[in-house]
Coordinates of C-alpha atoms and ligand atoms in Angstrom, one line a residue:
X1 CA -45.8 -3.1 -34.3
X2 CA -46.7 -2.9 -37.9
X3 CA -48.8 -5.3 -40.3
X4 CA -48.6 -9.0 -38.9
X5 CA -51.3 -12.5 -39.1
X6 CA -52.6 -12.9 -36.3
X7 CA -51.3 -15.9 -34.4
X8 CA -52.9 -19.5 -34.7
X9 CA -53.0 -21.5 -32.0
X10 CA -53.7 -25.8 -32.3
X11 CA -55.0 -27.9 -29.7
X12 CA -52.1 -29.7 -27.8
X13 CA -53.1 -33.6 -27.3
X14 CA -50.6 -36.6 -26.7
X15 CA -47.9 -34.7 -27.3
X16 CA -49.0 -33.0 -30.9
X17 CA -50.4 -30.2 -31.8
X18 CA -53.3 -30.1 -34.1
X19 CA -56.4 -28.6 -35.0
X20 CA -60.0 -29.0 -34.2
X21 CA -61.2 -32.1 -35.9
X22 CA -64.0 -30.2 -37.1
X23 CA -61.5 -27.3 -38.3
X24 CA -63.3 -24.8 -36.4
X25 CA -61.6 -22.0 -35.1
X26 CA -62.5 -18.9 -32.7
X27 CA -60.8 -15.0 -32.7
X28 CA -58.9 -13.6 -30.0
X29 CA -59.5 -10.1 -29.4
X30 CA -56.8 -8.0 -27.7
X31 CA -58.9 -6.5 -24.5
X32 CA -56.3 -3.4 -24.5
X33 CA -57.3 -2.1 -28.2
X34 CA -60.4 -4.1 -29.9
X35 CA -58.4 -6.3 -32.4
X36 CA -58.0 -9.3 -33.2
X37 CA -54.6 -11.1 -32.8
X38 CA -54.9 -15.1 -32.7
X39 CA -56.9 -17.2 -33.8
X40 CA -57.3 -20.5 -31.2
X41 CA -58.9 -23.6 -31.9
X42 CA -62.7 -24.7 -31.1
X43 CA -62.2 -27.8 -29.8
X44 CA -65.8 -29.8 -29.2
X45 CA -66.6 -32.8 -27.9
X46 CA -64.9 -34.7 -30.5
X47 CA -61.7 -33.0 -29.6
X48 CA -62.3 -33.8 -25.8
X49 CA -62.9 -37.1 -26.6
X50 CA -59.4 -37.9 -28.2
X51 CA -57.5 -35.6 -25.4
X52 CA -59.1 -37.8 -22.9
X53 CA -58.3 -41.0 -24.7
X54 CA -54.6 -40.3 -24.7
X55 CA -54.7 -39.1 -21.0
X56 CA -56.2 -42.6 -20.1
X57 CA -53.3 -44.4 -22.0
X58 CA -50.8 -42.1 -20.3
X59 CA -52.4 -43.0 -16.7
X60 CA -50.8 -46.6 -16.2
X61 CA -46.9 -45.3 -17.4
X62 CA -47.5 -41.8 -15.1
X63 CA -48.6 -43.4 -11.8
X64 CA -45.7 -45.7 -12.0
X65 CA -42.7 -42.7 -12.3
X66 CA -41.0 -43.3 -9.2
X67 CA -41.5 -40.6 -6.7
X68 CA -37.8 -38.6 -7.5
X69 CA -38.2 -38.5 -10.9
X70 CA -41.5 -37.3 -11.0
X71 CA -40.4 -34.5 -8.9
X72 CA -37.4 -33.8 -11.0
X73 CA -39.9 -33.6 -14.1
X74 CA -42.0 -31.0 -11.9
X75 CA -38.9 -28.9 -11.1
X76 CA -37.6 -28.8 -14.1
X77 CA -40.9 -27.6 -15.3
X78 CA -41.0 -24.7 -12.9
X79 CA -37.1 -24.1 -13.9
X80 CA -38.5 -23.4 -17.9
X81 CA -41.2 -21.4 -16.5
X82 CA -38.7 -19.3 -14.5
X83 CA -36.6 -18.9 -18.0
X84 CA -39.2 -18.2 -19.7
X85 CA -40.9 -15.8 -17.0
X86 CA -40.8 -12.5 -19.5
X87 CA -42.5 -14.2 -22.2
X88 CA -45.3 -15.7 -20.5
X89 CA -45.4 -12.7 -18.3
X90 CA -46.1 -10.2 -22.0
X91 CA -48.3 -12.8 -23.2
X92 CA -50.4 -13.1 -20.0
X93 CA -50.3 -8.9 -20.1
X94 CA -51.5 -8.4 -23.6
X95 CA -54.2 -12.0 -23.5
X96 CA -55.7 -10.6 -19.9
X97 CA -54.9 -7.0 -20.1
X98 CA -53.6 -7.3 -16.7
X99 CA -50.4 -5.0 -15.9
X100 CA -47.2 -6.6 -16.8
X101 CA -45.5 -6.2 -13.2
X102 CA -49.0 -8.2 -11.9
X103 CA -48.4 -10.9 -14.6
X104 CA -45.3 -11.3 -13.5
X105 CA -46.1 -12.3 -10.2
X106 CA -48.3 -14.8 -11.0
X107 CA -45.7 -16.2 -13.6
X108 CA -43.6 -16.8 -10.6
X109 CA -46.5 -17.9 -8.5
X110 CA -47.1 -20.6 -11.3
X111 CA -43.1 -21.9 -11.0
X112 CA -43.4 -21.5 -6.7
X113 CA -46.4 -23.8 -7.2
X114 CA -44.7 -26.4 -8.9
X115 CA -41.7 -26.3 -6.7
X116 CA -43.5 -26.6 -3.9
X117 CA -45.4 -29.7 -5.2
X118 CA -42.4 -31.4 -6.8
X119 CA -41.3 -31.6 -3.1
X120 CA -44.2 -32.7 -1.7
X121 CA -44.3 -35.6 -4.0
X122 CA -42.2 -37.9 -1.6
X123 CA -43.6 -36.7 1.5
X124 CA -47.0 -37.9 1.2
X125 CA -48.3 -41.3 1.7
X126 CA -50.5 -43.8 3.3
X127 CA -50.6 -45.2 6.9
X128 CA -50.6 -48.3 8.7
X129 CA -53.5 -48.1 11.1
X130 CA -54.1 -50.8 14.3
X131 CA -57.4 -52.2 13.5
X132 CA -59.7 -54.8 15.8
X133 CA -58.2 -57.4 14.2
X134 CA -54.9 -60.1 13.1
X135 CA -53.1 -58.7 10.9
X136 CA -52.2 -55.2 9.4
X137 CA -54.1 -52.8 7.9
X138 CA -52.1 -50.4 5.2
X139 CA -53.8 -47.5 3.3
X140 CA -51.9 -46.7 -0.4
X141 CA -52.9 -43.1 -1.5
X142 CA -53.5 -43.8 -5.7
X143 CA -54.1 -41.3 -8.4
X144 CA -57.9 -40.7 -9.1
X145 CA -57.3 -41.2 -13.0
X146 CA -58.0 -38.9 -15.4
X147 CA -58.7 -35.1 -14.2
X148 CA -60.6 -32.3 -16.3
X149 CA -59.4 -29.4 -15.2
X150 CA -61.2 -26.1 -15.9
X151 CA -60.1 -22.5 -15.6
X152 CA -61.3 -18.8 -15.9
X153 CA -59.7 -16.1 -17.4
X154 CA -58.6 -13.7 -14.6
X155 CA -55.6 -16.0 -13.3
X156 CA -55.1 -18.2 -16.1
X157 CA -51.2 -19.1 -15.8
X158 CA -51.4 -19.0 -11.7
X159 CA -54.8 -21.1 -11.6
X160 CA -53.6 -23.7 -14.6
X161 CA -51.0 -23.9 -12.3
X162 CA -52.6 -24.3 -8.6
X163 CA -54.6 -27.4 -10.8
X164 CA -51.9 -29.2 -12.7
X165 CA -49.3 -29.2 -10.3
X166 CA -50.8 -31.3 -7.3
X167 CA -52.6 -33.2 -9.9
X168 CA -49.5 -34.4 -11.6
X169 CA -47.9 -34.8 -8.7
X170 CA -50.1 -37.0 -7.2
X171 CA -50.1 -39.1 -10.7
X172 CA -52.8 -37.9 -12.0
X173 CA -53.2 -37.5 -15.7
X174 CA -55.1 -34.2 -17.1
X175 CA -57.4 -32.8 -20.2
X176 CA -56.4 -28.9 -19.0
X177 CA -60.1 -26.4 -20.9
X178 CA -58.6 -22.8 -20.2
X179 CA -61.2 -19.9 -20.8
X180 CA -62.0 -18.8 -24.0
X181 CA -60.3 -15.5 -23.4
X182 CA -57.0 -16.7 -22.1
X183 CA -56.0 -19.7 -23.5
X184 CA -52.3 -19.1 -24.7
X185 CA -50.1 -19.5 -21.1
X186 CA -51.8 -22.6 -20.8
X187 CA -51.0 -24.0 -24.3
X188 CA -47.7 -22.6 -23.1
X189 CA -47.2 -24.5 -19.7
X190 CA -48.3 -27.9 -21.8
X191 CA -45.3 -27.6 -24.5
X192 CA -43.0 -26.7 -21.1
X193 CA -44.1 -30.0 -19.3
X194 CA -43.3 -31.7 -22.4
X195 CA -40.1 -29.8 -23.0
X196 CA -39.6 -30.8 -19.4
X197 CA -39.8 -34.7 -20.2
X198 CA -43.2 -34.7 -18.9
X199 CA -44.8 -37.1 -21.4
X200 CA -46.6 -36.9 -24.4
X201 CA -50.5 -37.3 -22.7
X202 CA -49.8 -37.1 -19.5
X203 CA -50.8 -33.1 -20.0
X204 CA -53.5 -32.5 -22.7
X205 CA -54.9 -28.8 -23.3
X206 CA -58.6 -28.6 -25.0
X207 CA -59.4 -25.2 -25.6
X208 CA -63.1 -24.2 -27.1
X209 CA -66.0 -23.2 -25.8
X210 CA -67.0 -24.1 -21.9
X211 CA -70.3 -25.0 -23.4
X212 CA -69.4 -27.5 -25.8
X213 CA -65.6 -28.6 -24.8
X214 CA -66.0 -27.7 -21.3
X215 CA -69.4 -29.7 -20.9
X216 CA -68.2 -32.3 -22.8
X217 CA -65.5 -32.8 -20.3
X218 CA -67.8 -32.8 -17.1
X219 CA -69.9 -35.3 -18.7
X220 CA -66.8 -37.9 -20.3
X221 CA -67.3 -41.2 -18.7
X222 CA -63.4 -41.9 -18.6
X223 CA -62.8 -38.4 -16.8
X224 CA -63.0 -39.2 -12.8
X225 CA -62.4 -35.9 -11.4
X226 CA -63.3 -32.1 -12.4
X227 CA -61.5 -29.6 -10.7
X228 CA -63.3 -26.0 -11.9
X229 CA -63.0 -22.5 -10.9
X230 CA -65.3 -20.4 -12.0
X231 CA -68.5 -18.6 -11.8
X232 CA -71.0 -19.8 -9.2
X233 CA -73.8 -20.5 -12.0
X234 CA -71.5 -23.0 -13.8
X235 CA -69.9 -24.1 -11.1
X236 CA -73.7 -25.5 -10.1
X237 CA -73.8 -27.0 -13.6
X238 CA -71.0 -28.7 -13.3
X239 CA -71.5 -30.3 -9.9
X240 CA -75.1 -31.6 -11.5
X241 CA -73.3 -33.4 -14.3
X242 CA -70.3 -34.5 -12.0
X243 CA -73.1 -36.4 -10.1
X244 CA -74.4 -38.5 -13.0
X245 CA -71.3 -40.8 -13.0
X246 CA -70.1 -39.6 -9.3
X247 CA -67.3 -38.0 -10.3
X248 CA -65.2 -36.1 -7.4
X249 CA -65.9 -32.6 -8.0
X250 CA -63.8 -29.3 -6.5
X251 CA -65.6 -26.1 -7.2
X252 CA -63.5 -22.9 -6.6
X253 CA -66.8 -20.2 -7.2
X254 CA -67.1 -16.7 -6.8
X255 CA -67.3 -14.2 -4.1
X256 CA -68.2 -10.9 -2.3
X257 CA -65.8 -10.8 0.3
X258 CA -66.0 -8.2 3.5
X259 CA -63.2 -6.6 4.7
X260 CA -63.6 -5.2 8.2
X261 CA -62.5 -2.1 9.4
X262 CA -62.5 -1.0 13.1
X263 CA -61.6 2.5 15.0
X264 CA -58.7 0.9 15.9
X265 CA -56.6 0.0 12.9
X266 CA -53.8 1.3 11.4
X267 CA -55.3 3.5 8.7
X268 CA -51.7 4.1 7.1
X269 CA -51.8 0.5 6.2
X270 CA -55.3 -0.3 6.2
X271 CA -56.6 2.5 3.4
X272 CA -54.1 1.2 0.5
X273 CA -54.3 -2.6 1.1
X274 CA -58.0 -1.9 1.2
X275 CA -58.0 -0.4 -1.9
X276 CA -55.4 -2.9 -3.6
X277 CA -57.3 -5.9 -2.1
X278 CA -59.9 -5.1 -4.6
X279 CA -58.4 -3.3 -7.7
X280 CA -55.7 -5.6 -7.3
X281 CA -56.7 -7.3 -11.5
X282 CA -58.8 -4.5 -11.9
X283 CA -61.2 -6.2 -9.7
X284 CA -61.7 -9.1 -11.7
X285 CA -60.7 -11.7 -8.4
X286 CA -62.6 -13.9 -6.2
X287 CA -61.1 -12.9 -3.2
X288 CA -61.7 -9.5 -3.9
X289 CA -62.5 -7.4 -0.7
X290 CA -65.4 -5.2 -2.8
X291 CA -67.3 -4.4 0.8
X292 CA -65.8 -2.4 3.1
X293 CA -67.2 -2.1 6.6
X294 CA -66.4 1.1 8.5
X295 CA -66.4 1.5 12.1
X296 CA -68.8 4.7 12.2
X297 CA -66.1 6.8 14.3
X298 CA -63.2 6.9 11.4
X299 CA -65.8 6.3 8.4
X300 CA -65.6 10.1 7.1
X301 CA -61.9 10.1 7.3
X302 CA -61.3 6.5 5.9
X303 CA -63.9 7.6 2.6
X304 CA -61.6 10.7 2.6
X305 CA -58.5 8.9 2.4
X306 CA -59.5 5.9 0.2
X307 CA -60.6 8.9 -2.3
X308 CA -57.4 10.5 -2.5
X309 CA -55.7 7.3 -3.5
X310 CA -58.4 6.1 -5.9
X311 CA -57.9 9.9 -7.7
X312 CA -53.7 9.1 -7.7
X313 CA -54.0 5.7 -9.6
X314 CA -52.2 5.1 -12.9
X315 CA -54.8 3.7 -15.3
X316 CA -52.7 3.0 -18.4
X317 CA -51.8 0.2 -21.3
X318 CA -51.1 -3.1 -19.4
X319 CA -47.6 -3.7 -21.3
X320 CA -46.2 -0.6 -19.6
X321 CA -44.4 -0.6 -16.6
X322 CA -46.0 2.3 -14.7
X323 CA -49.1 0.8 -15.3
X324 CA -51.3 -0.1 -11.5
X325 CA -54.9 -0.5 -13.1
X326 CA -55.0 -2.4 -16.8
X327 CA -58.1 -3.1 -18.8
X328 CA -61.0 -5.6 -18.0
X329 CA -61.6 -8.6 -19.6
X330 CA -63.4 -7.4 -22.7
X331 CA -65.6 -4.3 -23.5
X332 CA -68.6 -6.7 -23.1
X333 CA -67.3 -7.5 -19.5
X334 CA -66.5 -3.7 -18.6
X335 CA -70.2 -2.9 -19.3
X336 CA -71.8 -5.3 -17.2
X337 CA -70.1 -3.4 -14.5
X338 CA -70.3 -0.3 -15.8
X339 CA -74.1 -0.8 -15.8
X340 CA -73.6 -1.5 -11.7
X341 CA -72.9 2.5 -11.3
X342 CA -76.7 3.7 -12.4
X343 CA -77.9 0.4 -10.7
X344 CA -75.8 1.8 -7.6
X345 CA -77.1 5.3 -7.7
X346 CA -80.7 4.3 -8.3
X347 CA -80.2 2.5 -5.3
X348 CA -79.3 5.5 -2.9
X349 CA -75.7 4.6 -2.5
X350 CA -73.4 7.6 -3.2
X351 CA -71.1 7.7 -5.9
X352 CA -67.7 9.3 -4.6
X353 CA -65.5 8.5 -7.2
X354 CA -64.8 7.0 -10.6
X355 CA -66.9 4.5 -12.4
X356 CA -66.4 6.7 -15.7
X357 CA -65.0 5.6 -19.4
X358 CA -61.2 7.1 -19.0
X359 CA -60.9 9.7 -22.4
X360 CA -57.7 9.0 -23.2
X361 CA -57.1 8.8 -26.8
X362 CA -54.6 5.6 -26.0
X363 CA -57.2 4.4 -24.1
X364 CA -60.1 4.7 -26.4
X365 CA -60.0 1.6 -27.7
X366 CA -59.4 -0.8 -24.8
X367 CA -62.2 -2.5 -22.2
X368 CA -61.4 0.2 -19.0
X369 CA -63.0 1.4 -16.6
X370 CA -62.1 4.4 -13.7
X371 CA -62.5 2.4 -10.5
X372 CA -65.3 3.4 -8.4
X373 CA -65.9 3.8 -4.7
X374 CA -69.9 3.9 -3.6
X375 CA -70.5 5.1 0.0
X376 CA -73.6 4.9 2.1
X377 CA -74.1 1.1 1.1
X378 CA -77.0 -0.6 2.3
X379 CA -75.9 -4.2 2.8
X380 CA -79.5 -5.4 0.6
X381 CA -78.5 -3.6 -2.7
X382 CA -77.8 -5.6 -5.6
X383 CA -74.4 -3.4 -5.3
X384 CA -73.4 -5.0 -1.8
X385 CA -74.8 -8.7 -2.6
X386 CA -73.2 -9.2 -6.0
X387 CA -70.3 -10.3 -6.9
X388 CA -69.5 -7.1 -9.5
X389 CA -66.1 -9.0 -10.9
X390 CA -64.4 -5.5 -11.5
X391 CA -63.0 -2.3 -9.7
X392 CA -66.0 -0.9 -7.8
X393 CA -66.2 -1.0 -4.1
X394 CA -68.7 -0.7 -1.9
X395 CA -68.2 0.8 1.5
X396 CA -70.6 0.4 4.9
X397 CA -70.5 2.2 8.0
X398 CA -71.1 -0.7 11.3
X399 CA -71.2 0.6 15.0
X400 CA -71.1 -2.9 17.0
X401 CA -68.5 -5.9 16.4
X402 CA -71.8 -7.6 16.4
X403 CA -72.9 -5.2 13.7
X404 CA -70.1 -6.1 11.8
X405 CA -70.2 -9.8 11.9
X406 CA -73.6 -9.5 10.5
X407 CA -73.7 -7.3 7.9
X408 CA -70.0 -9.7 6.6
X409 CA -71.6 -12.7 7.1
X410 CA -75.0 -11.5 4.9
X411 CA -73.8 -13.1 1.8
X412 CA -74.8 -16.1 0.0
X413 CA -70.7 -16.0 -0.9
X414 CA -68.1 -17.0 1.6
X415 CA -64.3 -16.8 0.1
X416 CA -62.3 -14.3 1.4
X417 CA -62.2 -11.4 4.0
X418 CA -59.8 -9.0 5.8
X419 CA -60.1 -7.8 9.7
X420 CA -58.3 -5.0 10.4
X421 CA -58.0 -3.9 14.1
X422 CA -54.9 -3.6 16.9
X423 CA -57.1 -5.7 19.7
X424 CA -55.8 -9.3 19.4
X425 CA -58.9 -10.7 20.9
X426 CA -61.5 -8.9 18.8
X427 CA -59.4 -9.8 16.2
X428 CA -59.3 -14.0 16.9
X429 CA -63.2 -13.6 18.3
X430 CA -64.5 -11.8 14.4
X431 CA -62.3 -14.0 12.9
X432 CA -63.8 -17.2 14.0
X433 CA -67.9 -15.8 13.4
X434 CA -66.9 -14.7 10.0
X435 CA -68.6 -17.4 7.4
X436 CA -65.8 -17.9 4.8
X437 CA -62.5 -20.0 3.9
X438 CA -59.7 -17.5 4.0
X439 CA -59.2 -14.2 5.7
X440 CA -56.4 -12.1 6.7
X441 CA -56.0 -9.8 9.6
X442 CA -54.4 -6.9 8.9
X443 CA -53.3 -7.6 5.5
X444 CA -55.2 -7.4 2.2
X445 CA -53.9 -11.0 1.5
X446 CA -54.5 -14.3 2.5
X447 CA -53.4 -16.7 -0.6
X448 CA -50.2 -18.5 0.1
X449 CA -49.5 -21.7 -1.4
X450 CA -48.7 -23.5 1.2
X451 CA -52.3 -23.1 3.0
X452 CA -55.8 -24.8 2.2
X453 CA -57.7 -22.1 -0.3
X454 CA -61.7 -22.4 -1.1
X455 CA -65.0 -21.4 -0.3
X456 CA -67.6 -22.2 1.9
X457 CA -71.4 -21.8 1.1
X458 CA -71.7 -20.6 -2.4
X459 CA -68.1 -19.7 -2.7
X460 CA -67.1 -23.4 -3.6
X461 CA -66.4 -26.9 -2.7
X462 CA -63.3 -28.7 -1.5
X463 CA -59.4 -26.5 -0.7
X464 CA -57.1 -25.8 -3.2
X465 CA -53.1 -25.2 -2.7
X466 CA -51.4 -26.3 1.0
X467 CA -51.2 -30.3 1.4
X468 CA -54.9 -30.3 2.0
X469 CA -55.6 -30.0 -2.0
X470 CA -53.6 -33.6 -2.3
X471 CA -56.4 -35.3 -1.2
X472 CA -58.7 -33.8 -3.7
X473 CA -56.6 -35.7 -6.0
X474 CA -56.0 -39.2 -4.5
X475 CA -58.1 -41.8 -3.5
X476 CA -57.2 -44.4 -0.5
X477 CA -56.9 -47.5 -1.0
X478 CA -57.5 -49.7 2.2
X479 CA -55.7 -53.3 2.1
X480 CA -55.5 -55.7 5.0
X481 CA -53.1 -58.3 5.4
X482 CA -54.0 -61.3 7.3
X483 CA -51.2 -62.4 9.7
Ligands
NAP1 P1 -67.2 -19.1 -16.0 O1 -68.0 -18.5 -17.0 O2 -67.8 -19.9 -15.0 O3 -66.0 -19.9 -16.8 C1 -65.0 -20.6 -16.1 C2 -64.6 -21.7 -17.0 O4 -65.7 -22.6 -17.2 C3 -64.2 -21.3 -18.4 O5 -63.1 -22.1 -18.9 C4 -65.4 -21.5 -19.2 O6 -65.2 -21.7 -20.6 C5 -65.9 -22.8 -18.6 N1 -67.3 -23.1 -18.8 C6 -68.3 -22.2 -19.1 N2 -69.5 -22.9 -19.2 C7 -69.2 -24.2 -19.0 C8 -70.0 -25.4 -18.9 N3 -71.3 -25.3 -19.1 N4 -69.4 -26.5 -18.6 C9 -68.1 -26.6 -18.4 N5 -67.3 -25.5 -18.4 C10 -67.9 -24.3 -18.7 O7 -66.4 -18.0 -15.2 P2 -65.5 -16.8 -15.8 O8 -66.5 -15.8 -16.3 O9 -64.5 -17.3 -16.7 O10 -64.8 -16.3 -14.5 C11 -65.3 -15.4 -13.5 C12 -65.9 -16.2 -12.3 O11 -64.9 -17.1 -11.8 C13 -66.2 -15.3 -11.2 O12 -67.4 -15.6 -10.7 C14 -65.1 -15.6 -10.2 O13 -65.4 -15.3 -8.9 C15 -64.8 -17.0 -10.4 N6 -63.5 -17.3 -9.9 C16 -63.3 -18.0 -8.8 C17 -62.1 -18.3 -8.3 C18 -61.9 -19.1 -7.0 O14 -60.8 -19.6 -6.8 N7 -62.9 -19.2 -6.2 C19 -61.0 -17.9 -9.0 C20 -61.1 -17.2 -10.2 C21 -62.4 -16.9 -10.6 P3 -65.4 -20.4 -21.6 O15 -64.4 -19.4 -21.2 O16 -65.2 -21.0 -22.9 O17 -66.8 -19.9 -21.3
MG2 MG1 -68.1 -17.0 -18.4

């Protein structure tokens, strides 16, 4: 690649990009070899306070763009994501260290996402509704105003887009704080809206520290709405502050999600979407399945077979094609896991496989990590309560359905899960006594745009995605006519 600056990356607010105020500027480390190649701007609360500014101006010309052009604007927006799909697809590979073929799924997940809003723009609205009275009683469904939006760094292009896109379509206007680690397909997507005809403030991208910019946007009196995914711990900060001026608040937190496996199942299918429903980002997702529940009859061959695949993975650079398992996040965040493997074995659980610093020469450099499998899980370790955030599972043997239900539902989390079994009734009974907001029977996937997504207990607040997220970001507006 040869000698080159790194790149510099400006603030994007109403329309312009610019630095910090305060000049201030943080480095961008490359997770895949240790250095340094951008340089982004620390935005503070100064920053915030301008990007928010020219979102409130933009509010009164956005809410009024009549329903077909404002879903022509969102379509053309996922048309230049689309034609730019490779770009931001290299750039989410190299910012994340995610393999390239993963980033470019969620590239396309981001453009799906605003196609499927863009039509959903004209097919929401209010009601007329026969109340005790003369007259008529209408309900208009308005904007909320202006929306922080606040993102983490393992989805950054596919969560930006889950946010912006009902929240524009709905006429919202936005002040977008992506994670300090991934902040360049967000300052992307905000220079496509405007290269889309979205205008100049409608879409404003802060990026610093959570914080100082972040915090600074939770607390900004103009701001009527945070929508934040995130970790738990935050996510409780934020709902604090939100309350202080009751601003609506959507948390999308973390989790430890259970996937269920009975004597039943199909083991061809269940062992690799078992093990890709939590290596899928090198572990670092929500919904990862990271406990696996064994029926005690096939435990000894499922650990068998899960082993094999672990060993036949392809850790490797996350620009290369061939590439399954990337890097983590940052060296700093591949050791807080690592330091789960001791914690693991001091524990009694047995450590089958991985959990090591590959050797590689190529890899030397980078944040990795050989994914682990631990075996003989109790379900009170530290291992099987929290939410590790990288590639190391944890698998249980259960006897009884009860058993099961139980041991899934012993969790202060609730996001995700996966039941896998051939007995249609077990399957519907489990599914409706396991705590959580999404599950999937046999599959290792349960996201689809077009359903409600979110937590229950500690796993979040509110639904993302399907048309159950438009309310999040609407209010009704109740107006009776006397006759
Ligand atoms: P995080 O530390 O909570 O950060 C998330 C975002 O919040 C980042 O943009 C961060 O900015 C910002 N932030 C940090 N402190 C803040 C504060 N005091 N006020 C306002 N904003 C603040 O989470 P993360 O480490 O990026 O991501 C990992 C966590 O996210 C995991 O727990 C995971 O489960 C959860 N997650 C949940 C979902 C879901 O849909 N349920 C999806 C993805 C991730 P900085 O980057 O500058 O710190
Ligand atoms: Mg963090």
């Amino acid at each position: 690649m040869g000698l080159s600056l790194p790149m510099m990356e400006h603030l994007l607010i109403d329309g312009d990009r610019r630095p910090a105020v305060s000049g201030s500027q943080f480095d961008l480390t490359d997770p895949a070899t240790g250095q340094v190649w951008a340089a982004i701007a620390a935005g503070d609360a100064v920053d915030v306070d301008i990007a928010v500014q020219s979102a409130d101006r933009a509010r009164g010309h956005w809410r009024k763009v009549n329903s077909r052009d404002r879903t022509r604007l969102l379509l053309r927006l996922a048309d230049l994501i689309r034609v730019n799909l490779e770009s931001l697809a290299r750039l989410e590979s190299r910012n994340a260290g995610k393999p390239i073929r993963e980033a470019r799924d969620e590239v396309n997940l981001a453009a799906d996402c605003f196609e499927y809003y863009a039509g959903a723009i004209n097919k929401v609205g209010g009601q007329t509704i026969p109340v005790a009275a003369a007259g008529t009683s209408l309900t208009f469904r308005e904007p909320v105003g202006v929306c922080g939006l606040i993102i983490p760094w393992n989805f950054p292009i596919a969560i930006a887009a889950w946010k912006l896109a009902p929240a524009l379509a709905m006429g919202n206007t936005i002040v977008l704080k992506p994670a300090s680690q991934t902040p360049l397909t967000a300052l992307r997507l905000g220079e496509l809206a405007l290269e889309a005809g979205i205008p100049p403030g409608v879409l404003n991208v802060v990026t610093g520290s959570g914080a100082i910019a972040g915090n600074a946007l939770v607390r900004h009196p103009l701001v009527r709405k945070i929508s934040f995914t995130g970790s738990t711990e935050v996510g409780i900060q934020v709902m604090k502050l939100a309350a202080e001026d009751i601003k609506r608040v959507t948390l999308e937190l973390g989790g430890k999600s259970a996937n269920l496996i009975f004597a039943d199942a199909d083991l061809d299918l269940a062992v690799p979407k078992s093990m890709w429903s939590v290596l899928g980002n090198a572990g670092q997702d929500c919904c990862a399945r990271s406990r696996i529940l064994v029926q005690r009859s096939i435990y000894d061959t499922f650990l068998t077979q899960l082993t094999q695949q672990f060993q036949s993975l392809k850790i490797g650079l996350p620009l290369e094609e061939s590439t399954e398992i990337g890097c983590l996040i940052s060296t700093a965040h591949r050791d807080r896991v690592a330091d789960y493997i001791p914690m693991g074995q001091a524990e009694g659980a047995t450590l089958l496989w991985g959990g090591t610093i590959p050797t590689a020469a190529h890899l030397a450099d980078g944040a990795y990590l050989v994914p682990a499998i631990f075996a003989d899980v109790q379900p009170t370790m530290r291992i099987a309560q929290e939410e590790i955030f990288g590639p190391v599972v944890c698998v249980m043997p259960f006897d009884t359905e009860a058993e099961a239900i139980a041991i899934a539902n012993d969790s202060f989390y609730g996001l995700s899960g996966s039941i896998w079994t051939r007995d249609i009734g077990r399957a519907l009974r489990v599914a409706r006594a396991i705590e959580t907001g999404v599950l999937s029977i046999n599959t290792g996937h349960s996201v689809h745009l077009e359903a409600p997504f979110g937590g229950v207990k500690r796993s979040g607040l509110g639904r993302e995605l399907g048309m159950a997220v438009l309310d999040h970001y609407s209010e009704f507006k109740s107006v009776f006519i006397a006759e």
